Amino acid sequence: MTENNAAATTSGRVAIVTGGSKGIGRETAARLGREGYAVVIGYGGSKDSAEQAVKDVEQAGGRAVAVQADVADEIAVAALFDRAEQEFGGVDVVVNSAGIMPLAPLAELDLEVLDRVIRTNLRGTFVVNQQATHRVRNGGAIVNVSSSLTKLARPAYSAYAASKGGVEAITLILAREMRGRDITVNAVAPGPTATSLFFDGKPQELIDRITAEPPLERLGEPSDIAEIIAFLAGPARWINGQVIYANGGSVA
């Protein structure tokens, strides 16, 4: 499908993108805007970043608003969906890319940090998906963001990888629970991607080593992942109940 044809079929569709103020979420919001979506950018922290993400979508040709919401708070998430319906008339696509990634060996990880990772990454996915089951219109799509770290088993990532393993389980089960609704449910599992979430707290030696691992010998770019999410959100109607590992060949 050409980009122009894709825009013709997605014009008028409405997407919610959590974690949409930066990284993969922000790039995804702009990518959907390029295809004519109206986008509700859910963000947790920086209002300035969220407002810039709105401008990115508008410059790409879409419409957008930014709404602050804690993805693990069911009342806040319901209000996020309410805003999408009020502004744009409904919801067709939900992309759940909000997440945090504090790193430490399992033996040293503070359990309060573990609770925070599980709350945002796992409970947040559950809450957003639960609301999506009630709000997404037939013909729509739910796309969760997991991680290739569920397969890479890299030291210091136990909490993050465990939370993302749960994201994949939710995704596969929900796809089957949506039987008869004409709504696809998939997950994208990026490998190392050039975002602040990846770079923060890592020494250059580790960054260089991870960058060299894929056969393509580079980090993923947010645009690499956004392209896959946009495909799953729109034309990829026969891909359902799948985890797509997007990591340049680091792991199958």
XYZ file of C-alpha atoms in Angstrom:
252
model
C 0.000 0.000 0.000
C 1.420 3.400 -0.938
C 1.612 6.187 1.605
C -1.073 8.181 -0.213
C -3.421 5.213 -0.282
C -2.726 4.540 3.377
C -3.603 8.133 4.187
C -6.864 7.781 2.282
C -7.897 4.742 4.316
C -6.771 6.108 7.687
C -8.061 9.655 7.324
C -10.646 10.241 10.016
C -9.244 7.578 12.300
C -8.368 8.502 15.858
C -5.414 7.167 17.841
C -4.397 7.393 21.470
C -0.646 7.094 22.013
C 0.492 6.776 25.618
C 4.084 7.747 26.305
C 3.568 9.982 23.298
C 5.685 12.921 24.400
C 9.070 11.363 23.639
C 10.960 8.463 22.106
C 9.095 5.782 20.224
C 5.710 7.133 21.289
C 6.417 10.595 19.964
C 7.729 9.285 16.659
C 4.682 7.021 16.366
C 2.312 9.913 16.971
C 3.949 11.906 14.173
C 3.938 8.881 11.872
C 0.212 8.400 12.415
C -0.334 12.105 11.853
C 1.325 11.720 8.457
C -1.356 9.180 7.581
C -4.175 11.522 8.528
C -4.921 10.357 12.058
C -6.126 12.596 14.823
C -3.873 11.749 17.766
C -4.374 12.081 21.496
C -0.913 12.165 23.071
C -0.945 10.744 26.571
C 1.957 11.878 28.700
C 3.028 11.498 32.296
C 5.578 14.223 32.958
C 6.824 16.973 30.663
C 4.079 19.240 29.368
C 6.576 21.064 27.137
C 7.598 17.801 25.426
C 3.949 16.845 24.980
C 3.128 20.200 23.395
C 6.058 19.804 21.007
C 4.782 16.327 20.117
C 1.417 17.905 19.267
C 3.230 20.290 16.913
C 5.048 17.334 15.333
C 1.722 15.663 14.530
C 0.226 18.862 13.161
C 3.284 19.534 10.981
C 2.952 15.974 9.653
C -0.605 16.703 8.568
C -2.683 15.367 11.452
C -4.572 16.850 14.368
C -3.532 16.357 17.969
C -4.099 17.195 21.599
C -1.998 16.316 24.643
C -3.553 14.891 27.801
C -1.688 14.144 31.019
C -2.535 10.754 32.484
C -0.938 8.190 34.770
C -1.402 4.989 32.761
C -1.738 2.927 35.944
C -4.619 5.079 37.239
C -7.891 3.783 35.837
C -9.720 7.064 36.456
C -7.062 9.080 34.632
C -7.020 6.612 31.738
C -10.815 6.710 31.432
C -10.562 10.516 31.268
C -7.926 10.173 28.529
C -10.332 8.114 26.438
C -13.166 10.537 27.252
C -11.068 13.376 25.878
C -10.402 11.462 22.663
C -14.120 10.942 22.168
C -14.937 14.564 22.996
C -12.275 16.034 20.708
C -12.396 13.635 17.782
C -15.554 11.523 18.083
C -14.171 8.110 19.046
C -11.115 5.870 19.238
C -9.842 3.522 16.513
C -6.278 2.785 17.573
C -4.554 2.565 20.940
C -0.752 2.469 21.106
C 0.554 1.826 24.603
C 4.202 2.887 24.667
C 4.470 4.382 28.163
C 7.189 2.722 30.209
C 10.105 3.145 32.598
C 13.408 1.252 32.727
C 15.491 1.601 35.909
C 18.403 -0.832 35.840
C 20.126 -2.849 38.573
C 21.134 -6.462 39.180
C 18.289 -8.442 40.686
C 20.175 -8.879 43.984
C 20.529 -5.119 44.372
C 17.236 -3.773 43.018
C 15.201 -1.862 45.584
C 11.773 -3.495 45.830
C 10.111 -0.093 45.744
C 11.689 0.393 42.325
C 10.397 -3.030 41.264
C 6.903 -2.020 42.351
C 7.171 1.177 40.318
C 8.277 -0.719 37.192
C 5.444 -3.207 37.529
C 2.935 -0.443 38.206
C 3.817 1.592 35.120
C 4.780 -1.083 32.614
C 2.492 -3.970 33.523
C -0.453 -2.503 35.396
C -0.359 0.473 33.030
C -0.686 -1.825 30.018
C -3.509 -3.726 31.690
C -5.427 -0.539 32.563
C -5.001 1.022 29.105
C -5.960 -2.224 27.363
C -8.958 -2.702 29.638
C -10.273 0.727 28.701
C -9.485 0.052 25.044
C -11.693 -3.047 25.023
C -14.679 -0.831 25.822
C -13.804 2.127 23.605
C -12.020 1.054 20.410
C -14.366 0.930 17.440
C -14.681 -2.144 15.256
C -11.992 -2.204 12.594
C -9.511 -0.791 15.078
C -6.250 -1.939 16.599
C -4.481 -2.163 19.941
C -0.676 -2.122 19.821
C 1.382 -2.640 22.968
C 5.107 -1.965 23.186
C 7.091 -4.808 24.730
C 10.852 -5.345 24.430
C 13.305 -7.772 22.867
C 14.882 -7.949 26.321
C 12.368 -10.684 27.095
C 14.573 -12.797 24.798
C 17.980 -11.125 25.129
C 18.169 -11.791 28.897
C 20.654 -8.995 29.496
C 21.972 -8.578 33.079
C 20.458 -5.700 35.117
C 17.182 -5.764 33.164
C 15.301 -8.362 35.233
C 12.540 -6.029 36.468
C 12.019 -4.389 33.086
C 12.082 -7.662 31.145
C 9.695 -9.300 33.628
C 7.222 -6.444 33.209
C 7.453 -6.690 29.424
C 6.951 -10.458 29.522
C 3.659 -9.657 31.203
C 2.835 -7.157 28.454
C 3.262 -9.920 25.877
C 1.013 -12.293 27.846
C -1.706 -9.642 28.099
C -1.435 -8.979 24.362
C -1.764 -12.599 23.261
C -4.682 -13.340 25.570
C -6.566 -10.135 24.778
C -6.345 -10.850 21.040
C -8.338 -14.026 21.665
C -10.769 -12.363 24.036
C -11.634 -9.825 21.313
C -13.075 -12.554 19.080
C -15.884 -11.221 16.911
C -14.950 -7.562 17.363
C -12.753 -7.012 14.246
C -10.101 -5.473 16.489
C -6.506 -6.641 16.227
C -4.207 -6.825 19.253
C -0.444 -7.084 18.774
C 2.804 -6.161 20.477
C 5.994 -4.718 19.048
C 9.173 -5.707 20.905
C 11.959 -3.272 20.001
C 15.612 -4.023 20.480
C 18.024 -1.297 21.597
C 16.650 1.948 20.187
C 18.208 5.414 20.186
C 15.971 7.089 22.763
C 16.671 8.803 26.070
C 15.244 5.722 27.792
C 18.073 3.684 26.274
C 20.939 6.161 26.698
C 20.241 7.333 30.258
C 22.764 6.005 32.770
C 24.783 3.866 30.344
C 28.552 4.245 29.904
C 29.739 4.795 26.344
C 31.538 1.430 26.306
C 28.253 -0.384 26.927
C 26.421 1.701 24.332
C 29.111 0.890 21.752
C 28.982 -2.825 22.557
C 25.189 -3.003 22.283
C 25.242 -0.962 19.069
C 27.574 -3.507 17.445
C 25.442 -6.552 18.335
C 22.859 -6.593 15.499
C 23.989 -7.805 12.070
C 23.039 -4.328 10.806
C 25.543 -2.884 13.324
C 23.483 0.061 14.514
C 20.888 0.988 17.071
C 17.288 1.091 16.021
C 15.792 4.502 15.421
C 12.373 5.494 16.799
C 11.233 5.799 13.180
C 12.060 2.110 12.593
C 9.627 1.125 15.331
C 7.001 3.735 14.463
C 6.815 2.339 10.920
C 5.916 -1.112 12.263
C 3.373 0.269 14.722
C 1.703 2.305 11.955
C 1.472 -0.842 9.840
C -0.163 -2.781 12.658
C -2.482 0.140 13.399
C -3.773 0.422 9.862
C -3.330 -1.915 6.899
C -2.080 -5.044 8.718
C -5.505 -6.521 9.383
C -4.389 -10.161 9.117
C -1.673 -9.849 11.746
C -3.301 -10.517 15.108
C -2.223 -11.935 18.450
C 1.475 -11.611 17.599
C 4.654 -10.238 19.128
C 6.811 -8.623 16.436
C 10.490 -8.539 17.424
C 11.981 -5.402 15.863
C 15.675 -5.449 16.668
C 17.704 -5.592 13.453
C 18.416 -9.292 13.880
C 19.743 -9.282 17.458
C 17.312 -12.016 18.428
C 14.567 -14.022 16.727
